[in-house]
CSV table of C-alpha atoms and ligand atoms in Angstrom, one decimal:
chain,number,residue,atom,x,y,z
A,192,UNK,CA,5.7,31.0,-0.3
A,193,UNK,CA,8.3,29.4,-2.6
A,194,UNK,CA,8.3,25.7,-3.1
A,195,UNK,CA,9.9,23.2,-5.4
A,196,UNK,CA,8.3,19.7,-6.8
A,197,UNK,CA,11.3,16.7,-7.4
A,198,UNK,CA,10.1,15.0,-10.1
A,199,UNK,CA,7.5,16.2,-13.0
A,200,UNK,CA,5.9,12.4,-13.5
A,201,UNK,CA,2.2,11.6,-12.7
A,202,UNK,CA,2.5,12.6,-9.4
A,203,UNK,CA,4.6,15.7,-9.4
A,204,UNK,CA,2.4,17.0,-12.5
A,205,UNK,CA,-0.4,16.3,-9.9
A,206,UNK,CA,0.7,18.7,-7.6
A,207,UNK,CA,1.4,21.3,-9.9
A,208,UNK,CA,-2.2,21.0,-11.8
A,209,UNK,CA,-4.3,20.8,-8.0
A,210,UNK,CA,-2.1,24.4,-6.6
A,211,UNK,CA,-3.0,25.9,-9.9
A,212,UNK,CA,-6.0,24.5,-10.1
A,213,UNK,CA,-7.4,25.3,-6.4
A,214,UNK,CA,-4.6,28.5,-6.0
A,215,UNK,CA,-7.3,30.5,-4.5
A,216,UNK,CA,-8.7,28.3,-1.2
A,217,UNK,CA,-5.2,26.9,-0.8
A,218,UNK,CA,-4.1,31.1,-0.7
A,219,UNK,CA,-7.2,31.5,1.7
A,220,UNK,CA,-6.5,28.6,4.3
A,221,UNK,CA,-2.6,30.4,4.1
A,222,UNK,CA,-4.3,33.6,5.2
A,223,UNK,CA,-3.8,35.3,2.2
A,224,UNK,CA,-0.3,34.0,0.8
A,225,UNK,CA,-0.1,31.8,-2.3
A,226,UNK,CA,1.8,28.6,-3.1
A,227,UNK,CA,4.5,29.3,-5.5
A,228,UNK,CA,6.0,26.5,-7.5
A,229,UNK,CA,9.3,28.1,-8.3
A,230,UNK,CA,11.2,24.8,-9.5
A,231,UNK,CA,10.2,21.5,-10.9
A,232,UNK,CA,13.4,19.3,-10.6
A,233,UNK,CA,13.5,16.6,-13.7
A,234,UNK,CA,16.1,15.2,-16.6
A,235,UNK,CA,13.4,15.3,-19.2
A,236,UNK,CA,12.3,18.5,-21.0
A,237,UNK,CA,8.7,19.1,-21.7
A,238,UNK,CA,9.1,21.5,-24.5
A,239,UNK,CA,5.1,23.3,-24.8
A,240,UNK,CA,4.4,22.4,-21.0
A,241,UNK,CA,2.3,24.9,-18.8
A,242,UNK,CA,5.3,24.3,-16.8
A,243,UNK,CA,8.6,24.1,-18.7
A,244,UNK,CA,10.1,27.7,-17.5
A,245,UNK,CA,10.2,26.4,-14.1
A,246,UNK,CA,11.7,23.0,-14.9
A,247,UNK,CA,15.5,22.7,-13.8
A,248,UNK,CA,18.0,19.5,-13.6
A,249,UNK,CA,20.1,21.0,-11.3
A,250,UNK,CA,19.2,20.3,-7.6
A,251,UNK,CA,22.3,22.8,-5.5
A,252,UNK,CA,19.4,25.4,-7.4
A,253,UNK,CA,16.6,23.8,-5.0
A,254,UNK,CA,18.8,23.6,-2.3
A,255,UNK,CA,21.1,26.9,-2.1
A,256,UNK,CA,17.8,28.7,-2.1
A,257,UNK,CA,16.8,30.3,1.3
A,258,UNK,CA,13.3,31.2,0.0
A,259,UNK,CA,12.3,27.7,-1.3
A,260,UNK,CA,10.8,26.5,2.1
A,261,UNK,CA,9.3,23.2,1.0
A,262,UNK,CA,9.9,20.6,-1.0
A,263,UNK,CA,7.9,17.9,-2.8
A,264,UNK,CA,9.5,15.0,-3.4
A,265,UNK,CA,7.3,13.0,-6.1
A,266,UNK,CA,10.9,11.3,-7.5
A,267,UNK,CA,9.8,7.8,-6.3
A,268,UNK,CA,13.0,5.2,-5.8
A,269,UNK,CA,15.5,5.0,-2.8
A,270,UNK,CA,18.4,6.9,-4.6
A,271,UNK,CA,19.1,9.8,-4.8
A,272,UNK,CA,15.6,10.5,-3.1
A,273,UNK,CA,16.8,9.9,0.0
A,274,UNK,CA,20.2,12.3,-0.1
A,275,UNK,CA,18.0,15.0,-1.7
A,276,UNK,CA,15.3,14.7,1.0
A,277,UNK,CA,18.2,14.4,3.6
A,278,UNK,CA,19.8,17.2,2.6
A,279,UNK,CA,16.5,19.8,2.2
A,280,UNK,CA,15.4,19.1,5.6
A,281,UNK,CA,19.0,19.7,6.8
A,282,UNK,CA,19.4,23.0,5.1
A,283,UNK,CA,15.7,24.1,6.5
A,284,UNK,CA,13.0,23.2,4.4
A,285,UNK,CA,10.0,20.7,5.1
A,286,UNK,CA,9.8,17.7,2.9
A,287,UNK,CA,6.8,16.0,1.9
A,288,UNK,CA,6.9,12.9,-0.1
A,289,UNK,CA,4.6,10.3,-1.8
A,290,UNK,CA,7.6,7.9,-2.0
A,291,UNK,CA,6.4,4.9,0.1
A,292,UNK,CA,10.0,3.0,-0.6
A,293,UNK,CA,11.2,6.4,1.0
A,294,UNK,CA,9.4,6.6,4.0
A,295,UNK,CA,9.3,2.5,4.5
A,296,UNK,CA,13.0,2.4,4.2
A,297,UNK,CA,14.3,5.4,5.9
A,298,UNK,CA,11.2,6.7,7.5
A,299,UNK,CA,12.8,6.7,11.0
A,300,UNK,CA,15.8,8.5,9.9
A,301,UNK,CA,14.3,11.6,8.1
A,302,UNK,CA,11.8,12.2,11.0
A,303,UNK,CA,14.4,12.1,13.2
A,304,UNK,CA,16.2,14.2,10.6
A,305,UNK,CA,13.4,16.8,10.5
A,306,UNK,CA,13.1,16.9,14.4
A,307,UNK,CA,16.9,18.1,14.9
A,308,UNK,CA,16.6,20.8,12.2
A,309,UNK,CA,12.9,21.9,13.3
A,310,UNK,CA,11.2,21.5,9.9
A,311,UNK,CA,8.6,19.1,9.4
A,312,UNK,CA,8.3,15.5,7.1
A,313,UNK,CA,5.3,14.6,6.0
A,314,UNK,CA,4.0,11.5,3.6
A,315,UNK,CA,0.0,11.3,3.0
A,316,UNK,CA,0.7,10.4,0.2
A,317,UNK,CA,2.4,7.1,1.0
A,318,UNK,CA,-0.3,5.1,1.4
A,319,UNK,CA,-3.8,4.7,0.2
A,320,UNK,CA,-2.9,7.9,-2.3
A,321,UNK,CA,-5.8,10.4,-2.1
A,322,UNK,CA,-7.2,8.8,1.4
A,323,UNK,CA,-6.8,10.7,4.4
A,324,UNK,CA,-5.0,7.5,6.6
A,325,UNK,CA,-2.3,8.9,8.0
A,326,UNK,CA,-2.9,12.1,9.6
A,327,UNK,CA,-6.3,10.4,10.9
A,328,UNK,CA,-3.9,7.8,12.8
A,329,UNK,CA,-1.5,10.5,14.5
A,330,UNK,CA,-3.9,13.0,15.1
A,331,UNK,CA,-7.8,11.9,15.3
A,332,UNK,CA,-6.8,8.8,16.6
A,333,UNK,CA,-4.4,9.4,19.0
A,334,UNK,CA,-5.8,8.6,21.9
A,335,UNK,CA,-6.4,4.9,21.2
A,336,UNK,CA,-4.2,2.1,21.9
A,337,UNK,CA,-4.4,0.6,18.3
A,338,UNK,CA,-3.9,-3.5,17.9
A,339,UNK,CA,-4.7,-3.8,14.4
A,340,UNK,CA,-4.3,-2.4,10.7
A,341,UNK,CA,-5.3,-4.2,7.5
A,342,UNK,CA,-6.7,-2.9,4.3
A,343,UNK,CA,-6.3,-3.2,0.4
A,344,UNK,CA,-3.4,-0.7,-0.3
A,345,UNK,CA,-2.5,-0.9,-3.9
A,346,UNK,CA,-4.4,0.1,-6.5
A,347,UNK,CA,-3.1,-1.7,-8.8
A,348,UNK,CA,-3.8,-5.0,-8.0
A,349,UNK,CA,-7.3,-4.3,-6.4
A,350,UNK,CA,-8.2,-3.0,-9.9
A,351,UNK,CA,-6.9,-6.1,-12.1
A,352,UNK,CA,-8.4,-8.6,-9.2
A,353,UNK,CA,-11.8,-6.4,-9.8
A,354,UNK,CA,-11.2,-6.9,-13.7
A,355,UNK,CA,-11.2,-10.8,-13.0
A,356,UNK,CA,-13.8,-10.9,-10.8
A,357,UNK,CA,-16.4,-8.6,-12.6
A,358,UNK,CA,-15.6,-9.1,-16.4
A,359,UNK,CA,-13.5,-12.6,-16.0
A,360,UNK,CA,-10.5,-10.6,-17.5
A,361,UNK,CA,-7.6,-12.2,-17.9
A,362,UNK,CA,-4.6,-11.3,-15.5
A,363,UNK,CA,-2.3,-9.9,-18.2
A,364,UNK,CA,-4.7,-7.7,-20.2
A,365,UNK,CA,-6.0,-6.3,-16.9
A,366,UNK,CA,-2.2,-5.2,-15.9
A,367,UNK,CA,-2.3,-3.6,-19.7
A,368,UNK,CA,-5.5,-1.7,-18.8
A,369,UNK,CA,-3.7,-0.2,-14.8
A,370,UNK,CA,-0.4,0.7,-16.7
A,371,UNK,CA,-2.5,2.6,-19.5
A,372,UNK,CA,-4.8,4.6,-16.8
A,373,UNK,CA,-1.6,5.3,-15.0
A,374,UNK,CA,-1.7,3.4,-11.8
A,375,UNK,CA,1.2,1.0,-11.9
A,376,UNK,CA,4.6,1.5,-10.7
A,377,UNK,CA,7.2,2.0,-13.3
A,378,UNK,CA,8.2,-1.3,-13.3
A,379,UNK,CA,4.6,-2.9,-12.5
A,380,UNK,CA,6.6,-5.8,-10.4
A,381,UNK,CA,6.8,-3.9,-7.3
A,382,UNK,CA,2.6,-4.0,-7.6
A,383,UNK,CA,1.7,-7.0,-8.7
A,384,UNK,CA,4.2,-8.7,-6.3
A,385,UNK,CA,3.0,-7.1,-3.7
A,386,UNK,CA,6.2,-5.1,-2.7
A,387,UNK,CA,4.1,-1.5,-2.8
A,388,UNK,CA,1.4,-2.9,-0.4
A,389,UNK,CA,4.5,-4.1,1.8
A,390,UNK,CA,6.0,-0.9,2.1
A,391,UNK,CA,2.6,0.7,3.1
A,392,UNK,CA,1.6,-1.6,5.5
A,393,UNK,CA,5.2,-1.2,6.7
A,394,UNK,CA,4.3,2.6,7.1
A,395,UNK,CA,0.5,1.6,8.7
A,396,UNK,CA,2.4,-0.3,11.1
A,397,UNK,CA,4.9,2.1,12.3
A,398,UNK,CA,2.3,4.7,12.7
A,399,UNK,CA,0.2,1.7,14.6
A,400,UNK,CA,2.8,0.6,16.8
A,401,UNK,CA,5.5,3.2,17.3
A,402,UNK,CA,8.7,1.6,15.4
A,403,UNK,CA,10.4,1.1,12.5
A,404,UNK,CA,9.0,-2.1,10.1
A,405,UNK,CA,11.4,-2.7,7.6
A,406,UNK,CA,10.0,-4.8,4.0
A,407,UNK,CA,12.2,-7.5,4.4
A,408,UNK,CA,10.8,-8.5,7.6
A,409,UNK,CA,7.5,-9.2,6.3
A,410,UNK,CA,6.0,-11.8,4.5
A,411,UNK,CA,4.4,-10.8,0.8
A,412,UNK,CA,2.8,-12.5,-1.4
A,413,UNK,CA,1.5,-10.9,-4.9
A,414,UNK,CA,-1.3,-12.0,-7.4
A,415,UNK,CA,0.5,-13.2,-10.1
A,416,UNK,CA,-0.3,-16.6,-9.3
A,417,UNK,CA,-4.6,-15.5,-9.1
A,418,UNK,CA,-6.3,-18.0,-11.7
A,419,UNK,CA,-9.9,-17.1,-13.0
A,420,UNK,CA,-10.5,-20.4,-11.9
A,421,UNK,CA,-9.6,-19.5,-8.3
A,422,UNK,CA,-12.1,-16.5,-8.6
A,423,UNK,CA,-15.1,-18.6,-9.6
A,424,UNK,CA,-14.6,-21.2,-6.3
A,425,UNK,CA,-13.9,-18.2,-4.5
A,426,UNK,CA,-17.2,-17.0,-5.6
A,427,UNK,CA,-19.4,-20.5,-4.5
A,428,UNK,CA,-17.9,-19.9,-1.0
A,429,UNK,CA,-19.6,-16.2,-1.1
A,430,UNK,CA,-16.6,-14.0,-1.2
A,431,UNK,CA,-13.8,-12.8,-3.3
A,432,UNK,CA,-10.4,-12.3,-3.2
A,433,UNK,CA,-8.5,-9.1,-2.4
A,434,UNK,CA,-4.7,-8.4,-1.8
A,435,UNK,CA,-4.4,-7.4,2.0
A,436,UNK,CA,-1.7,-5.9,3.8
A,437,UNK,CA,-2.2,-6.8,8.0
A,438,UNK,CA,-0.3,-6.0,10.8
A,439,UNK,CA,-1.4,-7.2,14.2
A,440,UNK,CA,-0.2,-6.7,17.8
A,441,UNK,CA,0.9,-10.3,18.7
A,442,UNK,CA,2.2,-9.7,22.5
A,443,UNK,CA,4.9,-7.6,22.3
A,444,UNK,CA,5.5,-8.9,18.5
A,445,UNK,CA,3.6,-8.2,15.4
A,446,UNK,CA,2.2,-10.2,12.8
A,447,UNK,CA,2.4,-8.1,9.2
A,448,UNK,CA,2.1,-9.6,6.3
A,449,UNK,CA,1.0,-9.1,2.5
A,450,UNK,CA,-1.2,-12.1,0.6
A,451,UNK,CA,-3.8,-12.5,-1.6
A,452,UNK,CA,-6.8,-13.6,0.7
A,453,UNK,CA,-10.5,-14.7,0.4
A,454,UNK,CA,-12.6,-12.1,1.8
A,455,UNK,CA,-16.1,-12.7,2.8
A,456,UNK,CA,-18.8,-10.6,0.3
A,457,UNK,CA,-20.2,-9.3,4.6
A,458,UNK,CA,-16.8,-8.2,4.6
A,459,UNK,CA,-17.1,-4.4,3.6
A,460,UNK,CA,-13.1,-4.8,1.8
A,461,UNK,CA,-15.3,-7.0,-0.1
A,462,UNK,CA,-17.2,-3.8,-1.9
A,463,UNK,CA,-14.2,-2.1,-2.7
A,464,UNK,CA,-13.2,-2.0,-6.1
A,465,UNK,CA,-11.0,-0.7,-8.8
A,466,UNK,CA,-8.6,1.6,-8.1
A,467,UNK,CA,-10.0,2.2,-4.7
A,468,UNK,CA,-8.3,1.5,-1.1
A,469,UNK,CA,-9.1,0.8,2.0
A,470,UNK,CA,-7.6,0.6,5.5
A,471,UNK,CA,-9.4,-0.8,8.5
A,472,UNK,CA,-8.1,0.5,11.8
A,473,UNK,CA,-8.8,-0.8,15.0
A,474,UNK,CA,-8.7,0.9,18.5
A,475,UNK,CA,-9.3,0.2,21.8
A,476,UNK,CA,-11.3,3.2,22.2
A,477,UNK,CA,-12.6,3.8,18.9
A,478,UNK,CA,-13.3,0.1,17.8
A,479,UNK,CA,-13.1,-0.8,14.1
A,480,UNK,CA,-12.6,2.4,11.9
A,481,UNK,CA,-12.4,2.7,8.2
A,482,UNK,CA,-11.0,4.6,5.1
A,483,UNK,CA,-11.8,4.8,2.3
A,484,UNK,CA,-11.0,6.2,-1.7
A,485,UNK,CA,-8.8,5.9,-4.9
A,486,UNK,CA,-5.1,4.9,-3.5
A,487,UNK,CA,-3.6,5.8,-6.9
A,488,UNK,CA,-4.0,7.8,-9.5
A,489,UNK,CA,-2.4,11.4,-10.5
A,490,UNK,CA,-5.1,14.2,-8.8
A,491,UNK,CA,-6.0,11.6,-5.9
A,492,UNK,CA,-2.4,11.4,-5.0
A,493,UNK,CA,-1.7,15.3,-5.7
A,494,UNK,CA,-4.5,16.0,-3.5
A,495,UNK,CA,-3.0,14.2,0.0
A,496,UNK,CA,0.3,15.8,-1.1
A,497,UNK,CA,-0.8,19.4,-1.5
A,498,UNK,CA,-2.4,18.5,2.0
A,499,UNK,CA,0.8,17.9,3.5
A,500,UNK,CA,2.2,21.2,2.1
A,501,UNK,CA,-0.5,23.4,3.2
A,502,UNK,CA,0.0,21.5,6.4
A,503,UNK,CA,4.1,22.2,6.3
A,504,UNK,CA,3.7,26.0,5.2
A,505,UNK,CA,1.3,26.5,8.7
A,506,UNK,CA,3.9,25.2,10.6
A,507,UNK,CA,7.0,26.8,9.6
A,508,UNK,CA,9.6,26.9,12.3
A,509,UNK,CA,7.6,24.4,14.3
A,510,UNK,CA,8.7,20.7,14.4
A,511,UNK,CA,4.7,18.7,14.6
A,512,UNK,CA,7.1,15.9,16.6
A,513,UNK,CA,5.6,12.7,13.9
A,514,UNK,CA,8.5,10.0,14.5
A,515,UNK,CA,8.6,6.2,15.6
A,516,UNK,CA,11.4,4.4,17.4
A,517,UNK,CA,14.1,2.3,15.1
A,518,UNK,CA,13.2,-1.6,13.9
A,519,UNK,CA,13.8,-3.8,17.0
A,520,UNK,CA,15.5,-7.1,15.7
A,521,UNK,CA,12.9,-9.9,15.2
A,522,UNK,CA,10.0,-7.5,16.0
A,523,UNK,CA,7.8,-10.1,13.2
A,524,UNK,CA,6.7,-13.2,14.1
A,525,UNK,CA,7.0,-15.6,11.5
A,526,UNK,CA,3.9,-16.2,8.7
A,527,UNK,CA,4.0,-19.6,10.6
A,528,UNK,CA,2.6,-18.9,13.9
A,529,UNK,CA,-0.2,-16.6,12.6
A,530,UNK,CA,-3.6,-17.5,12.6
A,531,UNK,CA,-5.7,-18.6,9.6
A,532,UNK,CA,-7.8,-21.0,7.7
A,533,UNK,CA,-6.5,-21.9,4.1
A,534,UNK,CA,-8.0,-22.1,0.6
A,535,UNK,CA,-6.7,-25.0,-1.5
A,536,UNK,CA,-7.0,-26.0,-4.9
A,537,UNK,CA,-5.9,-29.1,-5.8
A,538,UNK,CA,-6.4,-32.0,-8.4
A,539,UNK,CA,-5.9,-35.5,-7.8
A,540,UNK,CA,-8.6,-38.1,-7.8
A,541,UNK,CA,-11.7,-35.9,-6.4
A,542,UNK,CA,-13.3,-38.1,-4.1
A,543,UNK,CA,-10.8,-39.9,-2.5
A,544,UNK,CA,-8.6,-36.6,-1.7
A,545,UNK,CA,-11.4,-34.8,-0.5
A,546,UNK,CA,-12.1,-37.6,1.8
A,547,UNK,CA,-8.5,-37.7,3.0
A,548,UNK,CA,-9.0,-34.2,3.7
A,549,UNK,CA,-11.7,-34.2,5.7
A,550,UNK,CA,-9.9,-37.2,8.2
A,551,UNK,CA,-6.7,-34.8,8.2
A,552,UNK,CA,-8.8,-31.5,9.1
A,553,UNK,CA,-12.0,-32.3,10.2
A,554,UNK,CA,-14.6,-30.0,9.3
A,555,UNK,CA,-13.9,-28.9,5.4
A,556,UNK,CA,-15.7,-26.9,3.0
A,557,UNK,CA,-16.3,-27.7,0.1
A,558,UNK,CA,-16.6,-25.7,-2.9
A,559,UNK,CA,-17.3,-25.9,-6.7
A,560,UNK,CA,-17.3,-24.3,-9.6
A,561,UNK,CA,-19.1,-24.4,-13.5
A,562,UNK,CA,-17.2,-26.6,-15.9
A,563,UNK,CA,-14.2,-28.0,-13.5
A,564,UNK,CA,-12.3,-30.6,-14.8
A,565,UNK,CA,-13.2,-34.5,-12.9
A,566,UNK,CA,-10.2,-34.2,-11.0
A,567,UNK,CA,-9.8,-30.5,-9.9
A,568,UNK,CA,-12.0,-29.7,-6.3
A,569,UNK,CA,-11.5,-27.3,-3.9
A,570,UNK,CA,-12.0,-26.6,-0.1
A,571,UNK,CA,-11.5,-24.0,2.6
A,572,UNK,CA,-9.7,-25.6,5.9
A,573,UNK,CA,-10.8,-24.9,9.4
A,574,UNK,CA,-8.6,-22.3,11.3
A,575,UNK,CA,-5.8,-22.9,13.0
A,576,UNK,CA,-1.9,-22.0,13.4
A,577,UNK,CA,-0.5,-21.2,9.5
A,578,UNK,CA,2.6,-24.0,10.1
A,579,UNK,CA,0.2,-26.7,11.3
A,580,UNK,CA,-2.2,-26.1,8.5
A,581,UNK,CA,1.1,-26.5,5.9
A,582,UNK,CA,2.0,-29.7,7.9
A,583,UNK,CA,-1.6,-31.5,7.2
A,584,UNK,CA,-1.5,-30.5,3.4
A,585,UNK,CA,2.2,-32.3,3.3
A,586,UNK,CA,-0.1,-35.6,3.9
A,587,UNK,CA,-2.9,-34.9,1.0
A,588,UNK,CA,-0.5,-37.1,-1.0
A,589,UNK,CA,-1.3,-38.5,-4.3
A,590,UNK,CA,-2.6,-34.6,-5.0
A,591,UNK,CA,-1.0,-31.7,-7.0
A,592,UNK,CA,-1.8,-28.8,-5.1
A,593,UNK,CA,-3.0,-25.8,-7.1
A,594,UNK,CA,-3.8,-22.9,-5.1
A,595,UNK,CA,-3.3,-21.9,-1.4
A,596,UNK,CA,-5.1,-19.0,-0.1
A,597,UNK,CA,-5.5,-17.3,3.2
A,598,UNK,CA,-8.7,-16.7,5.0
A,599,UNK,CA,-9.4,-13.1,6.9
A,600,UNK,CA,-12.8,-12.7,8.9
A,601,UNK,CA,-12.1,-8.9,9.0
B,91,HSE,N1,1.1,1.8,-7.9
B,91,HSE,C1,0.4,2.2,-6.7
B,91,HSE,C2,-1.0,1.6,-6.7
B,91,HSE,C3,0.3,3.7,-6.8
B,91,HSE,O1,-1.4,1.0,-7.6
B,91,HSE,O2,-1.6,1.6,-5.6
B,91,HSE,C4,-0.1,4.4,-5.5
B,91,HSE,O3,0.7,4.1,-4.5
């Protein structure tokens, strides 16, 4: 069976290298007919490549061919993405992606796209890279009623947070380190703001919950503002700190947000390191599931994509009916009204703040760390509703707040 790959970057070199590379149980599990990568859709030559006789830039190739009958879109980016995943699943070809922007965006519309024209859209790949997440929720999980998803979903991040914690590295030479090993986005913003984890949690929850979550409607928060020093308080209160994508049922609302948080070293987010992901499911039949391995990287990525098309070429001519409904307006609730306890950092005159803070929340805790200057101290607040929390730390006057960190108790 003839397929094409969009885009010969780290990902779409993936897929090519894990077909070759495992051509003869992917032929098996197809009853006896092999993967064919006919094109490879890029701009760029790659004179000497394995590859470079299949590599076109013209994409009317891809799509006036009736025998290429599924594409891999590893492109990444809104546009043109989206027109040429549009228009392959409108002329008859599955799509599968690893484009979270894609599927986060315009998720809703290419399923819906894919149902009319009875081929199938698929996008493993689109969160928590190598890590079986998705197909596990639609599928193994099905029969739950599921009223929560969290989990560490960039890599990225989780490995320069790991460098800080582990090997007190700074922030900037860790980011180096991801970009050299090939885990950041192009432009590494869209990680370390936490705009990658949005759009996957964004995915998580329209799995979860059955519509359409769209980025902007949910609060996110990167690491960029992570100190060393924040790691070492962090680490007197026994935890660590992780960036968390969430989304809770909240009534018929959700909660979904993206921060930074302090994570409890119980917690088992707390053992996952480096590149690797996590996502924490939890159903009303099932209870508390988890997932686990690398969310980024080139053959870990490759892998859930190859999935998809094995997945796509056993079900040619047969729609699997994945969709959600579309976004319904003010679906979120605001960051205000969720639940939490805060970290702060602050410096001021030690004593008397701390003892201001204890008559403004009650029962503080205190934490400390090696070589602090006299006037920096920190202290995690008791729980309560996100706004009121912000309110009382208005009142800590005479202070210059630092840090402010969410809780979790996952
Ligand atoms: N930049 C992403 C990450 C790649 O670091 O997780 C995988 O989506």
């Amino acid at each position: 069976m003839d397929i094409a790959v969009l885009g010969y970057g780290v990902v779409g070199s993936g897929v090519a290298e894990v077909i070759s590379l495992n051509e003869k149980k992917i032929t098996d599990k197809l009853g006896g007919e092999r993967i064919n990568v006919k094109y490879i859709l890029d701009l760029r030559k790659f004179p000497g490549d394995k590859n470079e006789d299949k590599i076109i830039d013209d994409f009317n190739i891809i799509l006036n061919d009736g025998d290429v009958k599924i594409v891999a879109e590893a492109m990444g980016g809104l546009h043109p993405a989206f027109e040429f995943v549009s228009s392959c699943l409108k002329a008859g070809k599955s799509v599968v992606t690893s484009n979270k922007e894609l599927v986060a965006e315009k998720g809703d519309i290419l399923l819906e796209t894919a149902k009319e024209n009875n081929v199938n859209f698929m996008f493993e790949a689109s969160v928590g890279g190598g890590i079986p997440v998705l197909r596990p929720i639609i599928q193994c999980l099905a029969g739950n009623d599921i009223d929560e998803v969290a989990g560490i979903l960039n890599g990225t991040t989780n490995f320069i947070l790991s460098k800080m914690i582990f090997d007190s590295m700074s922030f900037e030479d860790a980011l180096k380190l991801a970009q050299e090993k090939g885990y950041a986005e192009k432009d590494p913003t869209a990680d370390i703001e936490g705009f990658d984890a949005c759009r996957k949690i964004c995915i998580l929850a329209a799995l979860c919950f059955g519509s359409h979550v769209y980025p902007k409607t949910v609060y996110t928060e990167g690491i960029t503002k992570i100190t060393l020093e924040d790691v070492e308080y962090v680490r007197s209160w026994g935890g660590v700190i992780k960036l968390l994508g969430r989304a809770k049922k909240a009534g018929d609302k959700i909660s979904a947000m993206v921060t930074p948080a302090l994570v409890k070293n119980s917690s088992i987010l707390s053992g996952v390191n480096g590149v690797y992901n996590a996502v924490l499911v939890r159903g009303n039949a099932v209870g508390d599931v988890a997932f686990y391995g690398q969310g980024a990287g080139k053959m870990a990525t490759a892998s859930a994509v190859v999935g998809d098309i094995i997945d796509c070429a056993q079900n040619i001519g047969k729609n699997k009916g994945i969709g959600w409904n579309k976004a319904a307006d003010g679906a979120v609730i605001d960051i205000s009204e969720t639940e939490t306890s805060l970290y702060v950092r602050a410096s001021g005159c030690k004593d008397s703040s701390l003892e201001k803070a204890k008559e403004i929340f009650g029962d503080i805790t205190v934490l400390s760390r090696d070589n602090a200057p006299e006037d920096e101290f920190a202290f995690v607040t008791p729980e309560g509703k996100e706004g009121a929390l912000r309110e009382k730390l208005e009142k800590l006057d005479g202070t210059e707040l630092l840090s402010v960190i969410r809780t979790v108790n996952y």
